[in-house]
Amino acid sequence: MKSVNTLFLSPNLVRLPLQRVAITVASFVLLGVWFVSVTVVGISGSAFIPVDSLAEERQFVPLSAAPLAGTNEVFVQIQSAKLRSEPKFWGPGRADLKYGDRLERLKEEAAWINARTTNGVQGYVHNSVVTARKVVLSQGSFAVDPSANGSDVVMAGKGFSKEVELGLRSREPALDYGMVDELERITVNSDQIARFIHNGGLTGSKELTLALPVDEQRARREKGTGR
Amino acid sequence: MTGNYRSNACCRGATVRAFLLIAVGALSACSLTSSNPLVRGGKALLSATGYTPGGTTFTVEKPPPQQAASISEEQEYYIGRAVAARVLTLYPNIPLIPANFENPVPARAPAKVIPAPERSLKEGATARVRNYRALVTYLSTVANVAAFSSARPYLFSGYRVVLLTSDTINAFAAPGGFIFITTGLLNILPNEDALAAVLAHEVAHIVKRHALQQVSGKRFDALLARLGELYGALSCNEALAEASALMDQVVGEIVTTLLDKGYSREQEYEADHEAALILARAGYDPQVFELVFDRLDQAFVGNKSGWFATHPSNLDRRAALASLFVGSPGLSATPQAERGVARRALRFEGEIRQTSGR
C-alpha cells in the first residue's frame, strides 16, 4: 500500500489533506478493489476511493510527540534500548543503548530521532527513549548532588530510587516486592509483539508493520496463509 | 552525628563539606520539585479536549512538556513498583511462587515420597502457575501493542499486566507501566478488541501520568521541604528512613485513588479519548468501546464497587466517546480492522479458555 497524503476529488478536482475526509456508506467493488464514497468537510461533492487508501489515513491520527527541540544532545532515560536501523519498533538493532548514554540528535522524523552514539554508530530511537535533560549517573547516596543543574538534569539513582525502595521494604516488610520481582520476570520481547500484530491482522501504523523473514513469507504463501 | 554519617554505607567517603553541599543540593531539589506542577494535581493539569456528558466541548490548558517530564522515568518506575507491591498485598492470590519465597523444607531433608493425592495437588498448582504465566504473557502482549501505538511506547522498564484473582470487576494502572486487571473483568470481555480497549485505557492513564497527578501538590511540597531539612539535620540513615516514609505516603495516596477514589471525570474521558486513538493506530476497532460498555452494563448488579465506583457512568462515557467519533472519521472501523476482529476473537478464546478454564 502506498502512502496517501492527499486526494483529488471530483467534481472540482480539489487537492485536500486526508484529515478533512469523511467516509460515507456508499461503496462498490470494481476489479477486485473495494471503493467507498468520501465527502470532504466544508466542500460539496464526493468521490470514490479505494479502501486501502483510507487505511493509510490511520497514520495521521495525531500523537503528542515529546518536544526535544533546542538541543542536539539527548540522553537515554530508560534501562536499556536499541538503536534501530529504521524508524520502527523492531528490525535490526545497530547498537545497544543503556540508561544515561549520550546521543547526538541529527534529525527528527515524526516520533523518531535519527541519532549517533558517541562511538559514531547512527540509527533511530523513539523519542520516548531519550530526554533532552542531561542524565547524570552517580553512585552513593540518594541525596541530590549540588552540582546538578536543576530541571535540566536527571540524577540517576536519586529521589525515589532503588535505595529508597530498600528503605521502604525494611519499613514495611509486608509489601509484596517478591511477587513484583517475580511478575517482572514475565517479559514479552519486541519480536513476540511483532509476530502477534502480524498474526492478529492488526493493520496499524507503519511503525508497527513487520517485514517477516523471507523464508517465513515463502512458507506462508505455500500454506496459503499469507495475507 | 558526623560520625554516624561517615560510617554509613550510603554516604561512604563523604566529608563534612560534601555533606553540607548535599544538604544544600537537597534543599534546592526540594524547591525545584515543589514548583513542579506535575505533582500539584487538580484539573488545571488536564490536557487536550474533553467532553461533558451533554456533549459540550471544554478545553483545558496543556501542561508545559518540560514540567510534565520533571519526575524522571526511573523515579516513576520505583513509585510504580511500590504501588504494585502494596496492591499485591491486597490481592494475594497470585498463582506464582516468588523467588524469595522461604522454602519450608530444609535443604538437607531426605527426599520423601509424595503420596498420590498430594502429588496431584502439586501438579495442579504447577499447571496453575504455567497457565497464569501464559495468560499474563498474552495480556501483556496486547498491552504492549497498545503502548507501541501511544505517545509513550517506552518506559524505564516497559509495560506489564498483572492479573488479579478477584470477582470484582476492575482494572487500573500504576505509574511505571504496571497494569492490573481482575479475573472478574476479564471474564466479561467478549474478544481481544474489547480487551485491547480496556488495556489501552489503562495505558492512556500511564501515558498521561494521571496517577502521579493525584498526589496533592501542597502535600507533596510540604513532605519534600521536610525531607530537605532532614538532609541537613540528621544522619544518612535517618534521612533515608524519612525518604522511605515519604515514598510510603505518596504510594498510599496513589493506591487510594486507584482503588477507592478514582480519577477525575475529565481524566477518565481523556483516557477514553487517548485509548480510542491508540486502538485506531494499532489497527484495533475503536468502536469496540460500545461493546465494552454493554458488557459492563450487563455486569452491573447495583453494587458500586471496583470499576463502577472509580469511573464515570457508562452512559456519560458513551456520550463523550460518541462526540469524539463523530468528529474523527479516522476512528471508524475500516473493513481491514473488521476482518481482523474475527481472527483476534479466535485467538482470545483460545488463550482464555486454555488458561483460565472459562
Short mmCIF file of C-alpha atoms in Angstrom, two decimals, chain B:
data_model
loop_
_atom_site.label_atom_id
_atom_site.label_comp_id
_atom_site.label_asym_id
_atom_site.label_seq_id
_atom_site.Cartn_x
_atom_site.Cartn_y
_atom_site.Cartn_z
CA MET B 1 26.09 12.88 64.06
CA THR B 2 29.06 13.36 61.79
CA GLY B 3 30.44 10.01 62.88
CA ASN B 4 27.21 8.32 62.01
CA TYR B 5 27.21 9.97 58.70
CA ARG B 6 30.76 8.95 57.82
CA SER B 7 30.29 5.37 58.84
CA ASN B 8 27.07 4.93 56.91
CA ALA B 9 27.33 2.88 53.74
CA CYS B 10 25.03 5.08 51.71
CA CYS B 11 27.22 8.11 52.26
CA ARG B 12 30.60 6.38 52.34
CA GLY B 13 33.64 8.51 51.64
CA ALA B 14 31.89 11.80 52.06
CA THR B 15 33.30 14.66 54.08
CA VAL B 16 31.56 17.16 56.28
CA ARG B 17 31.96 19.66 53.49
CA ALA B 18 30.35 17.33 51.00
CA PHE B 19 27.59 16.69 53.47
CA LEU B 20 26.81 20.38 53.65
CA LEU B 21 26.84 20.58 49.87
CA ILE B 22 24.46 17.65 49.64
CA ALA B 23 22.17 19.31 52.15
CA VAL B 24 22.12 22.44 50.04
CA GLY B 25 21.52 20.32 46.96
CA ALA B 26 18.66 18.51 48.61
CA LEU B 27 17.04 21.77 49.56
CA SER B 28 17.45 23.16 46.07
CA ALA B 29 15.97 19.96 44.71
CA CYS B 30 13.01 20.47 47.00
CA SER B 31 12.37 23.91 45.72
CA LEU B 32 12.59 22.62 42.19
CA THR B 33 10.23 19.79 42.82
CA SER B 34 7.83 21.95 44.74
CA SER B 35 7.49 24.20 41.74
CA ASN B 36 6.68 21.21 39.60
CA PRO B 37 3.04 21.45 38.54
CA LEU B 38 3.01 17.77 37.65
CA VAL B 39 2.51 16.85 41.28
CA ARG B 40 0.13 19.64 42.03
CA GLY B 41 -2.79 17.56 40.92
CA GLY B 42 -6.12 19.08 40.07
CA LYS B 43 -7.93 19.86 36.91
CA ALA B 44 -5.58 22.55 35.70
CA LEU B 45 -3.16 19.84 34.68
CA LEU B 46 -5.51 18.08 32.30
CA SER B 47 -4.55 18.29 28.73
CA ALA B 48 -6.38 18.22 25.46
CA THR B 49 -10.07 18.47 24.91
CA GLY B 50 -12.66 16.54 26.83
CA TYR B 51 -16.39 16.23 26.64
CA THR B 52 -19.09 16.80 29.19
CA PRO B 53 -21.92 14.28 29.30
CA GLY B 54 -24.16 16.67 27.40
CA GLY B 55 -21.71 16.76 24.55
CA THR B 56 -20.46 20.30 25.15
CA THR B 57 -16.77 20.59 24.44
CA PHE B 58 -14.44 22.06 27.01
CA THR B 59 -10.79 22.75 26.67
CA VAL B 60 -8.24 22.95 29.42
CA GLU B 61 -4.65 24.01 29.31
CA LYS B 62 -1.92 21.53 28.47
CA PRO B 63 0.93 21.35 30.95
CA PRO B 64 4.25 22.57 29.57
CA PRO B 65 6.08 19.43 28.39
CA GLN B 66 9.28 20.17 30.30
CA GLN B 67 7.37 20.31 33.59
CA ALA B 68 5.44 17.16 32.80
CA ALA B 69 8.74 15.34 32.47
CA SER B 70 10.19 16.58 35.76
CA ILE B 71 9.83 13.28 37.55
CA SER B 72 12.32 11.02 35.84
CA GLU B 73 11.30 7.73 34.23
CA GLU B 74 13.42 5.97 36.85
CA GLN B 75 11.63 7.61 39.79
CA GLU B 76 8.25 6.90 38.24
CA TYR B 77 9.25 3.24 37.90
CA TYR B 78 10.22 2.94 41.57
CA ILE B 79 6.99 4.62 42.66
CA GLY B 80 5.14 2.16 40.41
CA ARG B 81 6.92 -0.83 41.95
CA ALA B 82 5.93 0.35 45.41
CA VAL B 83 2.30 0.81 44.31
CA ALA B 84 2.35 -2.69 42.80
CA ALA B 85 3.86 -4.17 45.97
CA ARG B 86 1.05 -2.67 48.01
CA VAL B 87 -1.70 -3.69 45.58
CA LEU B 88 -0.38 -7.27 45.68
CA THR B 89 -0.73 -7.35 49.46
CA LEU B 90 -4.42 -6.57 48.91
CA TYR B 91 -4.82 -9.22 46.19
CA PRO B 92 -2.61 -12.03 47.49
CA ASN B 93 -3.94 -14.91 45.38
CA ILE B 94 -1.47 -14.73 42.51
CA PRO B 95 -0.59 -18.29 41.50
CA LEU B 96 3.14 -17.62 41.29
CA ILE B 97 5.83 -18.55 43.76
CA PRO B 98 8.08 -15.56 44.39
CA ALA B 99 11.79 -16.20 44.07
CA ASN B 100 12.42 -15.09 47.64
CA PHE B 101 9.73 -17.42 48.98
CA GLU B 102 11.06 -19.19 52.05
CA ASN B 103 11.28 -22.87 51.38
CA PRO B 104 9.72 -24.61 54.39
CA VAL B 105 11.66 -27.81 53.64
CA PRO B 106 15.26 -27.74 54.99
CA ALA B 107 17.86 -28.12 52.24
CA ARG B 108 19.30 -31.32 53.73
CA ALA B 109 15.99 -33.01 54.41
CA PRO B 110 15.83 -36.50 52.93
CA ALA B 111 13.72 -36.82 49.82
CA LYS B 112 10.31 -38.10 50.72
CA VAL B 113 7.79 -39.86 48.55
CA ILE B 114 4.79 -37.66 47.94
CA PRO B 115 1.50 -39.56 48.33
CA ALA B 116 -0.67 -39.62 45.21
CA PRO B 117 -3.37 -37.10 46.24
CA GLU B 118 -0.74 -34.62 47.38
CA ARG B 119 1.16 -35.11 44.14
CA SER B 120 -1.88 -34.31 42.03
CA LEU B 121 -2.44 -31.19 44.10
CA LYS B 122 1.15 -30.19 43.41
CA GLU B 123 0.74 -30.90 39.70
CA GLY B 124 -2.44 -28.82 39.73
CA ALA B 125 -0.54 -25.95 41.32
CA THR B 126 2.20 -26.24 38.69
CA ALA B 127 -0.42 -26.14 35.93
CA ARG B 128 -1.96 -23.05 37.52
CA VAL B 129 1.44 -21.31 37.59
CA ARG B 130 2.06 -22.27 33.95
CA ASN B 131 -1.39 -21.10 32.89
CA TYR B 132 -1.04 -17.87 34.82
CA ARG B 133 2.28 -17.13 33.11
CA ALA B 134 0.78 -17.89 29.68
CA LEU B 135 -2.26 -15.72 30.28
CA VAL B 136 -0.23 -12.82 31.67
CA THR B 137 2.09 -13.04 28.66
CA TYR B 138 -0.93 -12.77 26.34
CA LEU B 139 -2.39 -9.82 28.30
CA SER B 140 0.99 -8.07 28.42
CA THR B 141 1.42 -8.53 24.67
CA VAL B 142 -1.93 -6.80 23.99
CA ALA B 143 -0.95 -4.01 26.41
CA ASN B 144 2.38 -3.61 24.63
CA VAL B 145 0.68 -3.35 21.24
CA ALA B 146 -1.39 -0.53 22.75
CA ALA B 147 1.73 1.04 24.26
CA PHE B 148 3.55 0.92 20.91
CA SER B 149 0.61 2.85 19.48
CA SER B 150 0.78 5.54 22.15
CA ALA B 151 2.95 8.60 22.62
CA ARG B 152 4.94 6.75 25.29
CA PRO B 153 5.83 3.31 23.97
CA TYR B 154 8.97 3.02 26.10
CA LEU B 155 9.07 3.34 29.87
CA PHE B 156 12.02 2.79 32.19
CA SER B 157 11.19 -0.91 32.47
CA GLY B 158 8.35 -1.37 29.99
CA TYR B 159 4.64 -2.19 30.37
CA ARG B 160 3.31 -5.35 32.02
CA VAL B 161 -0.10 -6.66 33.00
CA VAL B 162 -0.84 -8.27 36.37
CA LEU B 163 -3.92 -10.49 36.51
CA LEU B 164 -5.57 -10.28 39.93
CA THR B 165 -7.72 -13.14 41.14
CA SER B 166 -10.91 -11.37 42.14
CA ASP B 167 -14.56 -11.42 41.11
CA THR B 168 -14.69 -7.65 41.48
CA ILE B 169 -14.79 -6.05 38.05
CA ASN B 170 -11.82 -3.72 37.88
CA ALA B 171 -8.73 -2.58 36.03
CA PHE B 172 -6.27 0.14 36.99
CA ALA B 173 -2.74 1.27 36.25
CA ALA B 174 0.14 2.25 38.49
CA PRO B 175 2.89 4.59 37.31
CA GLY B 176 5.87 2.98 35.65
CA GLY B 177 3.89 0.56 33.46
CA PHE B 178 2.11 -1.76 35.91
CA ILE B 179 -1.42 -2.51 34.65
CA PHE B 180 -3.81 -4.55 36.80
CA ILE B 181 -6.91 -6.35 35.58
CA THR B 182 -9.13 -8.66 37.63
CA THR B 183 -10.35 -12.06 36.51
CA GLY B 184 -13.85 -10.64 37.11
CA LEU B 185 -13.38 -8.05 34.36
CA LEU B 186 -11.51 -10.40 32.03
CA ASN B 187 -14.37 -12.90 32.25
CA ILE B 188 -16.99 -10.47 30.92
CA LEU B 189 -14.92 -9.30 27.94
CA PRO B 190 -16.10 -10.84 24.67
CA ASN B 191 -13.00 -10.59 22.48
CA GLU B 192 -9.45 -9.31 22.04
CA ASP B 193 -10.51 -5.92 20.70
CA ALA B 194 -12.58 -5.34 23.86
CA LEU B 195 -9.62 -6.42 25.98
CA ALA B 196 -7.40 -4.05 24.00
CA ALA B 197 -9.87 -1.21 24.69
CA VAL B 198 -9.64 -1.80 28.44
CA LEU B 199 -5.84 -2.11 28.39
CA ALA B 200 -5.46 0.90 26.05
CA HIS B 201 -7.50 2.94 28.55
CA GLU B 202 -5.03 1.93 31.28
CA VAL B 203 -2.02 2.58 29.04
CA ALA B 204 -3.51 6.05 28.43
CA HIS B 205 -3.58 6.75 32.18
CA ILE B 206 0.14 5.88 32.29
CA VAL B 207 0.96 7.89 29.17
CA LYS B 208 -0.76 10.93 30.70
CA ARG B 209 0.83 10.30 34.13
CA HIS B 210 -2.57 10.57 35.79
CA ALA B 211 -1.57 8.59 38.88
CA LEU B 212 1.30 10.93 39.67
CA GLN B 213 -1.02 13.90 39.30
CA GLN B 214 -3.13 12.53 42.13
CA VAL B 215 -0.55 13.35 44.74
CA SER B 216 -1.75 16.65 46.05
CA GLY B 217 0.70 19.44 45.28
CA LYS B 218 0.63 21.06 48.69
CA ARG B 219 1.13 17.79 50.48
CA PHE B 220 3.99 16.83 48.22
CA ASP B 221 5.65 20.23 48.66
CA ALA B 222 5.43 20.02 52.45
CA LEU B 223 6.82 16.49 52.56
CA LEU B 224 9.71 17.34 50.28
CA ALA B 225 10.51 20.51 52.22
CA ARG B 226 10.65 18.40 55.38
CA LEU B 227 12.89 15.90 53.65
CA GLY B 228 15.20 18.73 52.61
CA GLU B 229 15.50 19.83 56.22
CA LEU B 230 16.28 16.29 57.29
CA TYR B 231 19.22 16.00 54.92
CA GLY B 232 20.83 18.86 56.77
CA ALA B 233 19.91 17.77 60.26
CA LEU B 234 20.13 14.01 60.51
CA SER B 235 22.37 11.11 59.62
CA CYS B 236 22.01 9.43 56.26
CA ASN B 237 20.16 6.54 57.85
CA GLU B 238 17.57 8.81 59.37
CA ALA B 239 17.23 10.78 56.16
CA LEU B 240 16.71 7.52 54.27
CA ALA B 241 14.05 6.50 56.77
CA GLU B 242 12.27 9.77 56.14
CA ALA B 243 12.63 9.41 52.39
CA SER B 244 11.08 5.95 52.67
CA ALA B 245 8.25 7.38 54.75
CA LEU B 246 7.66 10.00 52.08
CA MET B 247 7.55 7.32 49.40
CA ASP B 248 5.14 5.37 51.56
CA GLN B 249 2.79 8.34 51.74
CA VAL B 250 2.97 9.03 48.02
CA VAL B 251 2.22 5.38 47.31
CA GLY B 252 -0.65 5.40 49.81
CA GLU B 253 -2.29 8.35 48.08
CA ILE B 254 -1.94 6.73 44.67
CA VAL B 255 -3.35 3.39 45.84
CA THR B 256 -6.33 5.16 47.44
CA THR B 257 -7.01 6.89 44.13
CA LEU B 258 -6.68 3.71 42.10
CA LEU B 259 -8.87 1.54 44.31
CA ASP B 260 -11.27 3.90 46.09
CA LYS B 261 -11.45 7.50 44.96
CA GLY B 262 -10.88 7.12 41.25
CA TYR B 263 -9.54 9.76 38.90
CA SER B 264 -11.45 12.88 37.97
CA ARG B 265 -14.15 12.51 35.33
CA GLU B 266 -12.07 14.64 32.99
CA GLN B 267 -9.09 12.32 33.35
CA GLU B 268 -11.30 9.32 32.59
CA TYR B 269 -12.71 10.96 29.46
CA GLU B 270 -9.19 11.91 28.47
CA ALA B 271 -8.07 8.29 28.91
CA ASP B 272 -11.02 7.07 26.79
CA HIS B 273 -10.16 9.62 24.11
CA GLU B 274 -6.49 8.62 24.09
CA ALA B 275 -7.43 4.93 24.13
CA ALA B 276 -9.61 5.35 21.02
CA LEU B 277 -6.66 6.94 19.21
CA ILE B 278 -4.37 4.14 20.42
CA LEU B 279 -6.77 1.46 19.16
CA ALA B 280 -7.03 3.16 15.77
CA ARG B 281 -3.26 3.38 15.43
CA ALA B 282 -2.81 -0.26 16.45
CA GLY B 283 -5.45 -1.48 14.00
CA TYR B 284 -7.98 -2.50 16.65
CA ASP B 285 -11.57 -1.30 16.24
CA PRO B 286 -12.05 1.86 18.37
CA GLN B 287 -15.83 1.44 18.17
CA VAL B 288 -15.45 -1.67 20.34
CA PHE B 289 -15.86 0.59 23.38
CA GLU B 290 -19.62 0.30 22.77
CA LEU B 291 -19.35 -3.43 23.30
CA VAL B 292 -17.25 -2.98 26.45
CA PHE B 293 -19.84 -0.59 27.89
CA ASP B 294 -22.61 -3.07 27.02
CA ARG B 295 -20.83 -5.84 28.93
CA LEU B 296 -20.16 -3.55 31.87
CA ASP B 297 -23.84 -2.53 31.91
CA GLN B 298 -24.88 -6.18 31.92
CA ALA B 299 -22.45 -7.00 34.72
CA PHE B 300 -23.59 -4.13 36.93
CA VAL B 301 -25.82 -5.51 39.66
CA GLY B 302 -26.37 -2.33 41.63
CA ASN B 303 -23.21 -2.70 43.67
CA LYS B 304 -20.96 0.27 43.07
CA SER B 305 -17.61 -1.32 43.71
CA GLY B 306 -14.41 -1.71 41.71
CA TRP B 307 -14.65 -0.22 38.24
CA PHE B 308 -18.16 1.13 38.86
CA ALA B 309 -17.02 3.07 41.93
CA THR B 310 -13.99 4.66 40.29
CA HIS B 311 -15.25 5.51 36.80
CA PRO B 312 -17.95 7.83 35.41
CA SER B 313 -21.17 6.15 34.35
CA ASN B 314 -21.10 4.22 31.09
CA LEU B 315 -23.87 6.50 29.81
CA ASP B 316 -21.66 9.56 30.22
CA ARG B 317 -18.65 7.81 28.73
CA ARG B 318 -20.67 6.66 25.74
CA ALA B 319 -21.81 10.23 25.12
CA ALA B 320 -18.27 11.56 25.38
CA LEU B 321 -16.86 8.97 23.01
CA ALA B 322 -19.74 9.40 20.57
CA SER B 323 -18.82 13.09 20.26
CA LEU B 324 -15.24 12.05 19.56
CA PHE B 325 -16.21 9.50 16.90
CA VAL B 326 -18.47 11.95 15.08
CA GLY B 327 -15.63 14.44 14.77
CA SER B 328 -12.93 11.91 13.85
CA PRO B 329 -13.56 9.84 10.75
CA GLY B 330 -10.19 8.13 11.31
CA LEU B 331 -11.75 6.37 14.28
CA SER B 332 -14.29 4.49 12.18
CA ALA B 333 -13.57 0.80 11.79
CA THR B 334 -12.17 0.03 8.36
CA PRO B 335 -13.07 -3.20 6.58
CA GLN B 336 -9.50 -4.38 7.26
CA ALA B 337 -9.95 -3.89 11.00
CA GLU B 338 -13.28 -5.68 10.87
CA ARG B 339 -11.79 -8.64 9.02
CA GLY B 340 -9.12 -8.98 11.71
CA VAL B 341 -11.65 -8.87 14.55
CA ALA B 342 -12.76 -12.45 13.93
CA ARG B 343 -9.18 -13.74 13.79
CA ARG B 344 -8.35 -11.98 17.04
CA ALA B 345 -11.55 -13.16 18.72
CA LEU B 346 -10.49 -16.74 17.97
CA ARG B 347 -7.06 -16.10 19.43
CA PHE B 348 -8.65 -14.55 22.52
CA GLU B 349 -10.96 -17.51 23.03
CA GLY B 350 -8.05 -19.91 22.71
CA GLU B 351 -5.91 -18.05 25.24
CA ILE B 352 -8.68 -17.52 27.78
CA ARG B 353 -10.24 -20.97 27.54
CA GLN B 354 -6.95 -22.86 27.64
CA THR B 355 -5.53 -20.94 30.53
CA SER B 356 -8.45 -19.95 32.72
CA GLY B 357 -10.77 -22.85 32.05
CA ARG B 358 -13.58 -20.46 31.19
#
